[in-house]
Each structure stands twice: as C-alpha cells, then as structure tokens.
Coordinates of C-alpha atoms and ligand atoms in Angstrom, one line a residue:
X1 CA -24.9 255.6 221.0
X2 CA -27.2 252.6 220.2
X3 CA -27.5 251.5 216.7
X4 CA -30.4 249.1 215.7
X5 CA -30.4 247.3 212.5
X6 CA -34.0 244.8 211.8
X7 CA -33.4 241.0 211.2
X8 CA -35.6 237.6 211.6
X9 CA -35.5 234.7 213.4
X10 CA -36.8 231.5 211.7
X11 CA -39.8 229.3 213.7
X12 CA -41.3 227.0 211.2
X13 CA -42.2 228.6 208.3
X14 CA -42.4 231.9 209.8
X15 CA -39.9 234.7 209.8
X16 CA -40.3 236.8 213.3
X17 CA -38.6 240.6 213.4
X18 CA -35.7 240.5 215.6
X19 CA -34.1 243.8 216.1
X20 CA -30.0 244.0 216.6
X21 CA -29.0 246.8 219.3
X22 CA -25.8 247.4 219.6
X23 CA -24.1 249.8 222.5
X24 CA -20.8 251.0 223.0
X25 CA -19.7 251.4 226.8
X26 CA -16.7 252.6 228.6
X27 CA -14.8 249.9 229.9
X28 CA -12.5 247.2 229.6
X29 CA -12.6 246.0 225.8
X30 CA -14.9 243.5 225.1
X31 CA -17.8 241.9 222.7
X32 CA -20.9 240.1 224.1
X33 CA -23.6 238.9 222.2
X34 CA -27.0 238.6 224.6
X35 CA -30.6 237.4 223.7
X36 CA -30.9 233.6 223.5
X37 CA -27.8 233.3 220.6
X38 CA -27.4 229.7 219.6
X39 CA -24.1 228.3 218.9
X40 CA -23.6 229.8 215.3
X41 CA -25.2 233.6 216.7
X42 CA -22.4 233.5 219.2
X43 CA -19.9 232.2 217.1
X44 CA -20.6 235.3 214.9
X45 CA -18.6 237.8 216.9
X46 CA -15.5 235.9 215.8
X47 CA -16.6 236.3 211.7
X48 CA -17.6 240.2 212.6
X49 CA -14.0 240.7 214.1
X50 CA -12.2 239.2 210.9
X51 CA -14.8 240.7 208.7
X52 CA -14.4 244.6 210.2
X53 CA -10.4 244.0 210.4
X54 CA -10.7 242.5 206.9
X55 CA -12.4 246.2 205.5
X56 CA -9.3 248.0 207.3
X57 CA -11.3 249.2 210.5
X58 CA -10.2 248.9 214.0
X59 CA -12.8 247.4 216.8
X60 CA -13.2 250.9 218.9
X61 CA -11.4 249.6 222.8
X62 CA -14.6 249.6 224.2
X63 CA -17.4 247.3 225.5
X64 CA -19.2 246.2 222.7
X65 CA -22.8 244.9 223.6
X66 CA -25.3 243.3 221.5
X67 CA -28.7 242.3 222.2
X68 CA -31.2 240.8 219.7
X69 CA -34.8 241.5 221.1
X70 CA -36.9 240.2 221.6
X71 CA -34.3 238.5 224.0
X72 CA -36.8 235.7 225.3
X73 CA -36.8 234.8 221.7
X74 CA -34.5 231.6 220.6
X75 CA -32.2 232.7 217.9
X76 CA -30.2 230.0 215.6
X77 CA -28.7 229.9 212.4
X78 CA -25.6 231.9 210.9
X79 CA -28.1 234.8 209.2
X80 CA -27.5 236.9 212.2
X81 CA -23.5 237.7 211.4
X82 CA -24.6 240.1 208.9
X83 CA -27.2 242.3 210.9
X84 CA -23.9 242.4 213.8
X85 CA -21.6 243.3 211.9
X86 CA -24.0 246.4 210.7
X87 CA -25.0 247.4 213.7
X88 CA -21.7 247.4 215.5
X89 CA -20.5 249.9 212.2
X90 CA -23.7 252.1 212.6
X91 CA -22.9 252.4 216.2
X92 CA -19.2 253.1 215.2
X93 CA -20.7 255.8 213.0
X94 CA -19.3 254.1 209.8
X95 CA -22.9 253.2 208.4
X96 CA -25.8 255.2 208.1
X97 CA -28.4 253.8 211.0
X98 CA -31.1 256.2 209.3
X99 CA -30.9 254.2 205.4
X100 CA -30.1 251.2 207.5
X101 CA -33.2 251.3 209.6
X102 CA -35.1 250.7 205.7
X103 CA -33.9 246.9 205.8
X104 CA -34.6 243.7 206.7
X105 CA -30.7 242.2 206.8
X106 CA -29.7 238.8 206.6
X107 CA -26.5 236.8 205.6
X108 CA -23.5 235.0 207.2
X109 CA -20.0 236.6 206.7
X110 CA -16.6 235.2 206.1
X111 CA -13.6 236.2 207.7
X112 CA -13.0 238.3 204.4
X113 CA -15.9 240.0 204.5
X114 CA -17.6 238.6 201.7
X115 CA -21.3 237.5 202.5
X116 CA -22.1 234.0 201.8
X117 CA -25.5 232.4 201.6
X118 CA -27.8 231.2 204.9
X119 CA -31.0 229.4 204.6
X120 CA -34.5 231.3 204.9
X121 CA -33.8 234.3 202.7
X122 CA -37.4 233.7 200.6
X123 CA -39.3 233.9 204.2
X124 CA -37.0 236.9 205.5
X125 CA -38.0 239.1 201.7
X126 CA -41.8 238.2 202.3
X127 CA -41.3 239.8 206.0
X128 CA -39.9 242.9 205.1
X129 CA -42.5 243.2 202.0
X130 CA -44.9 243.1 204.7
X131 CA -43.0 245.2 207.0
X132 CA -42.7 247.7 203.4
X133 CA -38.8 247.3 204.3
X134 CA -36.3 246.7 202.2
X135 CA -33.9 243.1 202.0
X136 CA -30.0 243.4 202.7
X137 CA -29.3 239.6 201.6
X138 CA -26.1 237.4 199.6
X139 CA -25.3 237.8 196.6
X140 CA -25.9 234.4 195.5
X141 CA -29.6 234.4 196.8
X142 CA -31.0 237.6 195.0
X143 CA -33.1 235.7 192.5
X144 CA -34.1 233.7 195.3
X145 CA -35.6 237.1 197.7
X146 CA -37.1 239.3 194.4
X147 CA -39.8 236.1 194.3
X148 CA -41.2 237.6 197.3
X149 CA -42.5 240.6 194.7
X150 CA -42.5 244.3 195.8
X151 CA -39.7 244.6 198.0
X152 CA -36.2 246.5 197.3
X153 CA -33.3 243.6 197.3
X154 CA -29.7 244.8 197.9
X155 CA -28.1 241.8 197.3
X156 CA -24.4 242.5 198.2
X157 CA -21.4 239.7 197.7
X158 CA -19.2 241.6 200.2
X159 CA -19.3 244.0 203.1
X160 CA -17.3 246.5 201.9
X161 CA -19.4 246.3 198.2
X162 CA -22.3 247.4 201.0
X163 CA -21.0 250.0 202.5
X164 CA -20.4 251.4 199.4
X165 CA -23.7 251.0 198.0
X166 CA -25.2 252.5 200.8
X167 CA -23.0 255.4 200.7
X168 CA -23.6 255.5 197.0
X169 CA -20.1 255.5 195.8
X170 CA -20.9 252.2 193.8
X171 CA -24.3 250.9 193.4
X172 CA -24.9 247.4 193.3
X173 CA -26.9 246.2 190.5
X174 CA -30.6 245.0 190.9
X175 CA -31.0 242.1 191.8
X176 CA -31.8 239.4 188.8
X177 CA -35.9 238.3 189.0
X178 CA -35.1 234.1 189.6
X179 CA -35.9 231.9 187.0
X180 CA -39.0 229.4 187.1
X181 CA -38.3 225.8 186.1
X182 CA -40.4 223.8 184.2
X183 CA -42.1 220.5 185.4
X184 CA -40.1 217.9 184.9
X185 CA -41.6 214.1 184.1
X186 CA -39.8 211.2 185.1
X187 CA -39.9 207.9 183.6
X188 CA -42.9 207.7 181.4
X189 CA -46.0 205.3 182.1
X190 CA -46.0 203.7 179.0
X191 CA -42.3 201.9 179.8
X192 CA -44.6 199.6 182.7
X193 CA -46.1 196.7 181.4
X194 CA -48.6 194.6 182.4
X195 CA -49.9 196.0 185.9
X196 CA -53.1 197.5 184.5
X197 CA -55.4 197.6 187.8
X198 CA -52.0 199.3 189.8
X199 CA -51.8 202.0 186.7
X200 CA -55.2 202.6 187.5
X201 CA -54.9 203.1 191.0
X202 CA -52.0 205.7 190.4
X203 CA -54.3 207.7 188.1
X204 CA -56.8 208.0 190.5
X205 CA -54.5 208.4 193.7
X206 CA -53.1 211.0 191.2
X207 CA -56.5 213.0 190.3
X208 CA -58.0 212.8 194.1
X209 CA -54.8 213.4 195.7
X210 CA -55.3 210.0 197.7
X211 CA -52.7 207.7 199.7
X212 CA -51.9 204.5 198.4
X213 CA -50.1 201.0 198.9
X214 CA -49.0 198.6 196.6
X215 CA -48.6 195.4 197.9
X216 CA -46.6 192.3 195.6
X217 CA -43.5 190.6 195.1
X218 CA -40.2 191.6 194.0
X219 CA -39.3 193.2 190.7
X220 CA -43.1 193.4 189.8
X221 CA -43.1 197.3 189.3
X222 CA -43.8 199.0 192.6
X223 CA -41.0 201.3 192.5
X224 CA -41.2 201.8 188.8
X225 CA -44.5 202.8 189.4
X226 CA -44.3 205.2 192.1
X227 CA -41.6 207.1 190.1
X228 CA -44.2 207.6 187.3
X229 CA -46.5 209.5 189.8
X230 CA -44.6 212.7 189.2
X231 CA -45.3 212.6 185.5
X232 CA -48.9 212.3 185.9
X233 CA -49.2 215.1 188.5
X234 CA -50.3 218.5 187.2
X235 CA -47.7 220.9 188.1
X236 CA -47.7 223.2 190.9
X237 CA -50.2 226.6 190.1
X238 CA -47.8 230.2 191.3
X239 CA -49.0 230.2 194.9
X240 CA -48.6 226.9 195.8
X241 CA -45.0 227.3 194.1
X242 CA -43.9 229.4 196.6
X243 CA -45.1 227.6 199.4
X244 CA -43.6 224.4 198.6
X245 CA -40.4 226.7 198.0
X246 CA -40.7 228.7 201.5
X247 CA -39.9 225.1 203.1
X248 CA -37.4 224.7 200.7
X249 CA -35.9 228.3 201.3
X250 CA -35.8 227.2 205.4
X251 CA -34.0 224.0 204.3
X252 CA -31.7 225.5 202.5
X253 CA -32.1 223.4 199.5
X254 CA -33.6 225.9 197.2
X255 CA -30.7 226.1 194.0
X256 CA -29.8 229.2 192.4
X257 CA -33.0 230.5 193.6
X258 CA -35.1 228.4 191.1
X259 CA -38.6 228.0 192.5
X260 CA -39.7 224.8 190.5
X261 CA -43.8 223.6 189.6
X262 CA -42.5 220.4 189.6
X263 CA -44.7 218.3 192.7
X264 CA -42.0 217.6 195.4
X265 CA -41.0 213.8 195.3
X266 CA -39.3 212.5 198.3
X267 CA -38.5 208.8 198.7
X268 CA -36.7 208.8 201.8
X269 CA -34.6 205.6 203.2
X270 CA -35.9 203.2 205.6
X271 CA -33.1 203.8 207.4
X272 CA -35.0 207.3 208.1
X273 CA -35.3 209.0 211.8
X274 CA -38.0 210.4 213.4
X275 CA -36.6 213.8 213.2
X276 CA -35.6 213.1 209.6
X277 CA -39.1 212.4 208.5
X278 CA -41.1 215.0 210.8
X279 CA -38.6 217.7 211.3
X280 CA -36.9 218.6 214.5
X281 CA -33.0 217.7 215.4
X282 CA -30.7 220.3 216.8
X283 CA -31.9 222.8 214.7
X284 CA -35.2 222.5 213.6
X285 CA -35.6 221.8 210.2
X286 CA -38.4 220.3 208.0
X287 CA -38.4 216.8 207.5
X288 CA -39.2 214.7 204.7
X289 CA -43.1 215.2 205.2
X290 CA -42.8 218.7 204.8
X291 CA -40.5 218.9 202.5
X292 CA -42.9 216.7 200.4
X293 CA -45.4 219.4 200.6
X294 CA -48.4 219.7 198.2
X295 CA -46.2 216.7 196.5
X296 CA -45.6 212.7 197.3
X297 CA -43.6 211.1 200.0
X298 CA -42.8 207.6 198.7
X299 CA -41.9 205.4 201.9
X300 CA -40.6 202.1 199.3
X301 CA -39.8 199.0 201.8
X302 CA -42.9 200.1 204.0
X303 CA -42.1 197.9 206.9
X304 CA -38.7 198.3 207.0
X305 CA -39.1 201.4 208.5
X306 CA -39.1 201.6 212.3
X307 CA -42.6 201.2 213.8
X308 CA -42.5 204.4 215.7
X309 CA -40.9 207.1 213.1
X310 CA -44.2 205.5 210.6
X311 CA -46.5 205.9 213.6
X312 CA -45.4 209.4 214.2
X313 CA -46.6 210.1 210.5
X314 CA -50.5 209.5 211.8
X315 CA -50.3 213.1 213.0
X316 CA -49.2 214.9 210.2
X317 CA -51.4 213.1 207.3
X318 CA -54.5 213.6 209.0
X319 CA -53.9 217.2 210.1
X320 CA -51.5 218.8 206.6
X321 CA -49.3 220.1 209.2
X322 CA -46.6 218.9 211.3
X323 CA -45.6 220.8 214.8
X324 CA -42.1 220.2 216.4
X325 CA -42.4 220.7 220.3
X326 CA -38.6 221.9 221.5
X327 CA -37.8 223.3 225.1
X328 CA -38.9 226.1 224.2
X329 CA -41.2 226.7 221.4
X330 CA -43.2 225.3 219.1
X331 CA -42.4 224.5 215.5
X332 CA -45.0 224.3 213.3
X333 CA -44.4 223.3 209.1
X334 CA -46.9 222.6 206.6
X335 CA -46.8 218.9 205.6
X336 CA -50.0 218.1 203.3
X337 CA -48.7 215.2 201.3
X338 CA -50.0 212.7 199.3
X339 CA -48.3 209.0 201.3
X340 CA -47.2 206.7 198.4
X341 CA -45.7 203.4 199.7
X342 CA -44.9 199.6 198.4
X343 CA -44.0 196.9 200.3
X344 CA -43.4 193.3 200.0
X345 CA -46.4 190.7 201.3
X346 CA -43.8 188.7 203.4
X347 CA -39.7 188.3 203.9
X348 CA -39.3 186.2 200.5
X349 CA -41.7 188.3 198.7
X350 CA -43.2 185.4 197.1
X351 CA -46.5 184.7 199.4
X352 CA -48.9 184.3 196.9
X353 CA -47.0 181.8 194.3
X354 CA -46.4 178.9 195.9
X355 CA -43.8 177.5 194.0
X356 CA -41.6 180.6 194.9
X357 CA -42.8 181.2 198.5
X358 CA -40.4 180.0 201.4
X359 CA -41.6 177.0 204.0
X360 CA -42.4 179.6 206.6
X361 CA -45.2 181.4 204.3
X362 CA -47.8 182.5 205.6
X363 CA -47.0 182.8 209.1
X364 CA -44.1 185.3 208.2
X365 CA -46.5 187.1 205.9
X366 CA -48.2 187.9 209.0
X367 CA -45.1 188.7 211.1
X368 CA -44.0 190.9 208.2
X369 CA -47.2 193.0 207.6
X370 CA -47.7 193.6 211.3
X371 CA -45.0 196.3 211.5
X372 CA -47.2 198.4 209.9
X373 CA -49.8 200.0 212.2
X374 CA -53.3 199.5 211.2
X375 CA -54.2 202.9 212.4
X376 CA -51.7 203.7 209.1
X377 CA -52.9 201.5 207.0
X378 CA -56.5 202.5 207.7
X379 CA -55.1 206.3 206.4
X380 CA -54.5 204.5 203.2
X381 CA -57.1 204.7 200.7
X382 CA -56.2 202.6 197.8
X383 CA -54.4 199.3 198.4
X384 CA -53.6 197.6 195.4
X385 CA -51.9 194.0 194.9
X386 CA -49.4 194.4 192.3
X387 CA -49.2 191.4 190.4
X388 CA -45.8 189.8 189.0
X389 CA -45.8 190.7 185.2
X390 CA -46.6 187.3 183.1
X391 CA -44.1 186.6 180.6
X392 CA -46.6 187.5 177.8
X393 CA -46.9 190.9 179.1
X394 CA -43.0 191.8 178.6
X395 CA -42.3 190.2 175.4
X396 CA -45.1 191.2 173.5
X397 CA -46.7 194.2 175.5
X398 CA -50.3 195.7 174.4
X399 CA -50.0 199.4 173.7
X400 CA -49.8 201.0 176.9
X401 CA -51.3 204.8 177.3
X402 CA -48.0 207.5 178.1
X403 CA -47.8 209.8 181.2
X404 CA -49.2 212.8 179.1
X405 CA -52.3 210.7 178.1
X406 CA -53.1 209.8 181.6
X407 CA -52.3 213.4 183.2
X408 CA -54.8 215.2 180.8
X409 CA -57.4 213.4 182.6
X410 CA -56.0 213.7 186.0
X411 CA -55.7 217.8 185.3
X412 CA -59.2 217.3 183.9
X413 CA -60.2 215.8 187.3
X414 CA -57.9 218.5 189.4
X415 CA -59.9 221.4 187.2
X416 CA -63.4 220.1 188.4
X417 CA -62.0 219.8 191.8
X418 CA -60.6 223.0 192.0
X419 CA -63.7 224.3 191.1
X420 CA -65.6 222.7 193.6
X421 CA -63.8 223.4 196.3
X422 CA -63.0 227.5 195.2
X423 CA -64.6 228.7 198.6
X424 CA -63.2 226.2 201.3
X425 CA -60.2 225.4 202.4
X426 CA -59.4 222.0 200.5
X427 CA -57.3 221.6 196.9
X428 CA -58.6 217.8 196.3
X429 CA -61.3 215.1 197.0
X430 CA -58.4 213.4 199.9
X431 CA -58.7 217.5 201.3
X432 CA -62.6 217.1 201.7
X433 CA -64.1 216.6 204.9
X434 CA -67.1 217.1 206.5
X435 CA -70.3 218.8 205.3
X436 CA -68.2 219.7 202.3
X437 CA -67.9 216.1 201.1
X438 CA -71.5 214.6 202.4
X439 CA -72.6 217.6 199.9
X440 CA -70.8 217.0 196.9
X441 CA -70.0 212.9 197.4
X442 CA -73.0 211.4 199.3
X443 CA -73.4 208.6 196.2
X444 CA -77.1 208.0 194.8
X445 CA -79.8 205.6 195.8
X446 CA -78.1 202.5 194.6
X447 CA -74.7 203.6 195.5
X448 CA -75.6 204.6 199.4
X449 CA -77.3 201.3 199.5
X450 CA -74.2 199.2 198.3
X451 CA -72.0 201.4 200.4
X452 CA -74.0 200.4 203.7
X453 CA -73.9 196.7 202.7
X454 CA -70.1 197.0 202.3
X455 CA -69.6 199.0 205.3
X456 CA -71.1 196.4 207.4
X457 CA -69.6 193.8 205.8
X458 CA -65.8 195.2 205.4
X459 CA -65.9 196.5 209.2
X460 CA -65.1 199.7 207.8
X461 CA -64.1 202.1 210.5
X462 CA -65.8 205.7 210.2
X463 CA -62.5 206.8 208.5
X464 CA -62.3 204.3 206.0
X465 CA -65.9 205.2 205.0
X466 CA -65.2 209.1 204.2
X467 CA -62.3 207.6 202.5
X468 CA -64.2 205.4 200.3
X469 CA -66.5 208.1 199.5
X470 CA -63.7 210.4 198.8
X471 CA -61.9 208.0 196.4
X472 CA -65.7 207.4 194.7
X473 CA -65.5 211.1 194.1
X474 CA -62.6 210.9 192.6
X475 CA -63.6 208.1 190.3
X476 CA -66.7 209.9 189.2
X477 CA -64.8 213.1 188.6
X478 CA -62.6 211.0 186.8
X479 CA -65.3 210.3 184.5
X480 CA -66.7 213.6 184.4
X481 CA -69.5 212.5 186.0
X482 CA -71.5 214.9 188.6
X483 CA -74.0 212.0 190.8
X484 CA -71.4 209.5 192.6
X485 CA -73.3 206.3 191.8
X486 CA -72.9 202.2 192.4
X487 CA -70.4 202.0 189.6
X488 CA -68.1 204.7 191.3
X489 CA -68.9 203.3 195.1
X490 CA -67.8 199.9 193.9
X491 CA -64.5 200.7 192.7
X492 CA -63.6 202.4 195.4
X493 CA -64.6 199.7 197.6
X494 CA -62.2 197.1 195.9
X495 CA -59.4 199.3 196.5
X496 CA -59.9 199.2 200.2
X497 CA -57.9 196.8 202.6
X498 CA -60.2 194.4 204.2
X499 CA -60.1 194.6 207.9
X500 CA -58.0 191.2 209.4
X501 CA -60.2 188.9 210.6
X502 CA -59.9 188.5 214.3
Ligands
ATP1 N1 -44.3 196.0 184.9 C1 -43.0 196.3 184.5 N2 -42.8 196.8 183.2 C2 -41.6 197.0 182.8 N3 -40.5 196.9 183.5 C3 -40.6 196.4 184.7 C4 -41.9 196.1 185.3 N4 -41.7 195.6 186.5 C5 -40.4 195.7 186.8 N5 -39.7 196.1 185.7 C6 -38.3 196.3 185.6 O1 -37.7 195.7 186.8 C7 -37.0 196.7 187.5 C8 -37.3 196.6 189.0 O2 -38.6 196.9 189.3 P1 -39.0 197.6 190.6 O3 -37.8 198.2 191.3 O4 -40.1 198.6 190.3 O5 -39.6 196.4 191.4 P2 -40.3 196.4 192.8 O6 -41.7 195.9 192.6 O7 -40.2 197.7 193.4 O8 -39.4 195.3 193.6 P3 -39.0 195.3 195.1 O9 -40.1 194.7 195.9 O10 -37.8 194.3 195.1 O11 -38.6 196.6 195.5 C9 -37.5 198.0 187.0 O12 -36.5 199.0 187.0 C10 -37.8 197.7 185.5 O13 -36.7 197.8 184.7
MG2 MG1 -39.0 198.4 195.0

C-alpha cells in the first residue's frame, strides 16, 4: 500500500508542498529515500530506524521506498525526518493515512523519538493555513507556528506522544499563542555629545528610511551613533512583524517563538563573506542583508570590507530583494534595508587635523577611500563628516534632546509617509520612485531652480538627484511641511558627497 503524508521544502522565503510516498515492496529488506534528498534528507532514514525501534516497532523485512515529489524538486534540511517516519508508519498501517492526510508535518527526530526543532516552521504553518491543513510541528516551536493564525497546530515533543494524540488516547494540549516582544531601545541619544549636524542626519536617515555614511576620525562617535538608530526607529507595525520574522523562522534564529517589533540591527564583521552578507553557502540561507529586513545593516570599518562582497550589495539595495542563483534554482529573499556605515577618512584616521595626521596624509586618504566603489557611495544619500568632539563639548555638554524626543518626530514623519504612500507599493520617501515621487517631491519654483544649479554644479548622476529629492522630502515631512521648497532642497544637498574631481 502507499501512504502519503504533505510536507514543504524551503526556497527563499517560500514553503513549496512536497508530498512523502512511501511503498512497501517484496524483496530483499531495504530503505531508499529518492527525490533530490540532500545530505541531512538522506541521513534521515538512520533517525527513522532508531526512532521506530525506539517506540517498540519492528521495520516490516521489506523494501521500503520513499519518494518526495515533486522529485525534480531539491530538498535540504532535517524537517523531512518527521513526514518519513509518518509515512513509513501509515504505510505499516500503524498511523491513520486518512487524519494524516489533514497535515502539513514538519520536524527532525532523534534517535529516541522525541521531535526536536528545524528551521522554517513559521513559513511551513502559513502553507498549510493556505492549503486549510493542519501543522504537525516540535514541541518547542508551537508558539512560533499559531502566529500563522487559523491553522490547527499539533505541536508534539515525541513520536509516540503523536501517535497517541492521533489515536486519541492522550491529546496533546493546544498549542500556547507566542508571545510579542516589545521594542527595545538601545543606548539613548542624549549620552552623544557634541556631533549635532551627524544627530541630525540620523533623524532624518531615520524618518525617510535613507542610507547614510559618516565619515571622521577615531573615537569621534560613529559607532555610538549608529547604535542609537534603533532607538529612534518606530517599531515594526503586525505585518511587517511577521515578515521580518519569516526570514528569521528560515534562519532558524527565531527564540522561543517570540516575533519581536523591534527594527532588525545587524552590524556584521568586516571579516564578512559574500555568502554571509547576501545569502547562499551550502545551504541557502539569508545573509545579513536579509536578515536586516525592513531594519538597518550597519557595515562599521566600511572599507575594510572586501571590495567585492560591498559591490555585491549594489544589487540588493536598489532592488529590496536579494536572489541567490544555485545549480539548480533560484533563491530569492527580501532584503529592503536601510545601509548605515562609518568609516575612517584615511589609515591614521586623523586626515583633517594636521597635527594628528601621519606624513603620508592625504595621499593615503585617497588609497583608503578608494576601496569603496563609487557606484556604492553614490547609493548613499547622506554623507556626513563626523567631527572629533571638542573638549568643551564633553566636560560641560549643552542639554542634548533623548531618543524618545527625536523618534516622536520621526514616527510623525513615518505617519505622513505612510499615508502618502497607502496605494503604492513603497513604506518611506528612500521607497519612492518614479512618478510617485516627481508627484509628491518635485520642490517649488525656488527649490527646482537651486536644485538645477546644484545638479550642474555637483555632477550629480541621475541617481543622486532622486536621492536628493527624496531626502528633501524627508526634510519637509520632517517639518510637517506639504511644498518641498529651497530650504528643504538645500539641506539635502549638503548632505550629498561631492563627486571627485577628475
Ligand atoms: N560624541 C560622543 N559623546 C559621548 N561619548 C562619546 C562620543 N564619541 C565617542 N564617545 C565615547 O567613545 C567611545 C568610542 O566611540 P565610537 O566607538 O563611537 O568611536 P568611532 O567614531 O566609532 O571610532 P572608530 O573610528 O575608531 O571606530 C564610545 O563608546 C563613547 O564612550
Ligand atoms: Mg567605530
């Protein structure tokens, strides 16, 4: 007889039906797993042996196939042992294949037979609440699959505890709803001194969503800074909640089944691979970009990071999404961040203050800077030079405003954006493109006029110009201001690079 039990497999960020078959032949015994099985699939006969030995049942001596179609379909990750091991009992006529044919199943089993957690489970529950199935799932990562809303979660810490439920000799319990965190803030604004025009910068990259650089010399703040953006952010609304924490379920770093509204911050090491930042490897997982979805990826040391694995971040910050090209399929995550990064202006640090500066300044300042692309750079919309902090400024600070002061405004800003933007598919101003933004950011009389003068005279590529408009949106929203005028246009414009001369 041939049992069939539902599963997925995992591309990207979407969970594809896989169905288990599993037939029982005359012949010499044996246990084959067919259907593109990666390492870890095929591994999973040995866990399914210990597992059904571990409940007290025999193998039958027979020729025990199993196929997971569809079979041109490449299937990795240690979710499948679960989905086996059920279909090789519903074909044994221990299980029910008729209840069983209900579920979605995922999970990885021990030799014991208890069912530990695998990555994906969030994307596998939104599957088979659109496929009106049920979940089979771990334990462990019930909270985790009843985010997913209307579907029925058996979340089961053993096999045995399964097999029981579905014979109903002892129900499991419901599965607990998981638990939402709230945002956190990290340090607070109002601990940086000094650095007034770079605290601006951050408010605006934080109310228009925008890319930024701070450029200046050691111990002046950058860091510090940066790891104030998360404070000023406003916190994720439900929807975008569970997207960031569908790329977090795939990565298997979603805890407890907490989704968070916390903005993702990722500050990766220069050390950093391609792979690492974009996604890919052995097994395809979401790099760094996508796991800083709808948040901030902080690149600190910005050219100490290998000139290719920056370049290969062009891609994904102009597009929002990042695809990972294997042998044999395409990989596609969502990776629509907001690029944070500092750097130094040269080797010592010290170009601009000449009694600090080293003898080779400024030909190393050149040499240093030019292992940043310009094609990046020109992605950037706010560059800011971030001053060292004069003495005055750290022993007797003037008040600074806190994190909360400066994210009502930037929530202010967000709300007006929001609302702008309600029938088209953008969040924030750095989202805007096209029509969309010559409609709402085209700049007054006075403010078109400055904007041409500056464009001629900055060399602005047809890029940077969208982007200064953007960032003048921003500004004006900032101010609660409807026209974009000079005053907004001119802001914007200092915060741009100028192009090198040549
Ligand atoms: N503007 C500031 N106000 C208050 N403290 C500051 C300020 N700038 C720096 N500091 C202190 O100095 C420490 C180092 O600063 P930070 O790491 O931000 O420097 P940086 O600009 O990133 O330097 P580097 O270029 O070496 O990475 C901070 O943790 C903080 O304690
Ligand atoms: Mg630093």
């Amino acid at each position: 007889m041939i049992a069939s039990v539902s599963t997925v497999a995992y591309l990207g960020l979407e969970a594809r039906g896989v169905e288990v078959q599993c037939n029982l032949v005359a012949g010499l015994p044996s246990f084959v797993v067919v259907g593109l099985p990666d390492k870890a699939v095929a591994e999973s006969r040995e866990r399914v042996r210990a597992a059904i030995a571990a409940i007290g049942l025999a193998l039958p001596p027979k020729r025990i196939i199993l196929n997971l179609s569809p079979a041109d379909l490449p299937k990795e990750g240690s979710h499948f042992d679960l989905p086996i091991a059920l279909a090789l009992l519903a074909a044994m006529g221990v299980a029910d294949a008729e209840t069983l044919s209900g579920y979605v199943v995922v999970g990885e089993l021990g030799l014991d037979g208890r069912i530990a957690p695998s990555p994906g489970v969030l994307l596998a529950a939104l599957h088979a609440s659109a496929e009106g199935k049920g979940l089979v799932c771990p334990v462990a990562q019930g909270p985790e699959a009843a985010w997913a809303g209307s579907v029925e979660v058996v979340a089961a810490p053993d096999l045995i505890g399964l097999l029981n439920h579905f014979k109903g000799n002892q129900l499991l319990p419901a599965a607990p709803a998981g638990e939402m965190e709230e945002p956190g803030r990290g340090p607070d604004l109002a601990q940086v001194k000094g650095q007034e025009t770079a605290k601006r910068a951050l408010e605006i990259a934080a109310a228009g969503g925008h890319n930024m650089l701070m450029v200046g010399p050691p111990g002046a703040g950058k860091s510090l800074l940066a790891s104030c953006l998360p404070g000023i952010l406003p916190p994720l609304d439900a929807a975008e909640a569970l997207e960031v924490s569908m790329v977090g379920s795939v990565s298997g770093t979603l805890s407890g089944g907490r989704l968070t509204r916390t903005r993702p911050f990722r500050s990766p090491h220069h050390s950093a691979s391609m792979a690492a930042l974009t996604g890919g490897g052995l097994k395809v997982k979401p790099g760094e970009v996508s796991l800083a979805h709808l948040g901030v990826l902080f690149l600190d040391e910005l050219p100490e990071f290998q000139r290719a694995v920056l370049d290969s971040l062009r891609q994904p910050l102009e597009a929002g999404v990042v695809s990972v090209a294997r042998a044999n399929a395409h990989v596609t995550f969502p990776a629509r961040v907001q690029l944070i990064a500092a750097m130094n202006p040269c080797r010592c640090g010290h170009l601009g203050d000449p009694a600090l500066a080293c003898a080779r300044a400024p030909r190393c300042a050149a040499d240093y800077q030019a292992k940043v692309s310009g094609p990046l750079l020109d992605r950037i919309d706010l560059h800011v030079e971030v001053q060292p902090v004069t003495a005055a400024d750290l022993v007797l600070p003037p008040p600074a405003e806190s994190s909360v002061e400066v994210s009502a405004r930037v929530a202010a800003a967000r709300t007006l954006q929001s609302a702008r933007y309600r029938d088209v598919a953008a969040r924030t101003n750095a989202e805007a493109e096209g029509e969309v933004l010559a409609e709402f950011a085209t700049p007054d009389e006075a403010g078109r006029k400055l904007l041409a003068q500056a464009a001629e005279a900055m060399r602005l590529s047809a890029r940077g110009y969208t982007r200064v408009l953007r960032v003048a949106r921003t500004i004006a929203d900032l101010a609660a201001v409807d026209a974009v005028g000079r005053m907004h246009v001119a802001e914007a414009l200092s915060y741009r690079r100028h192009a090198p001369r040549s």
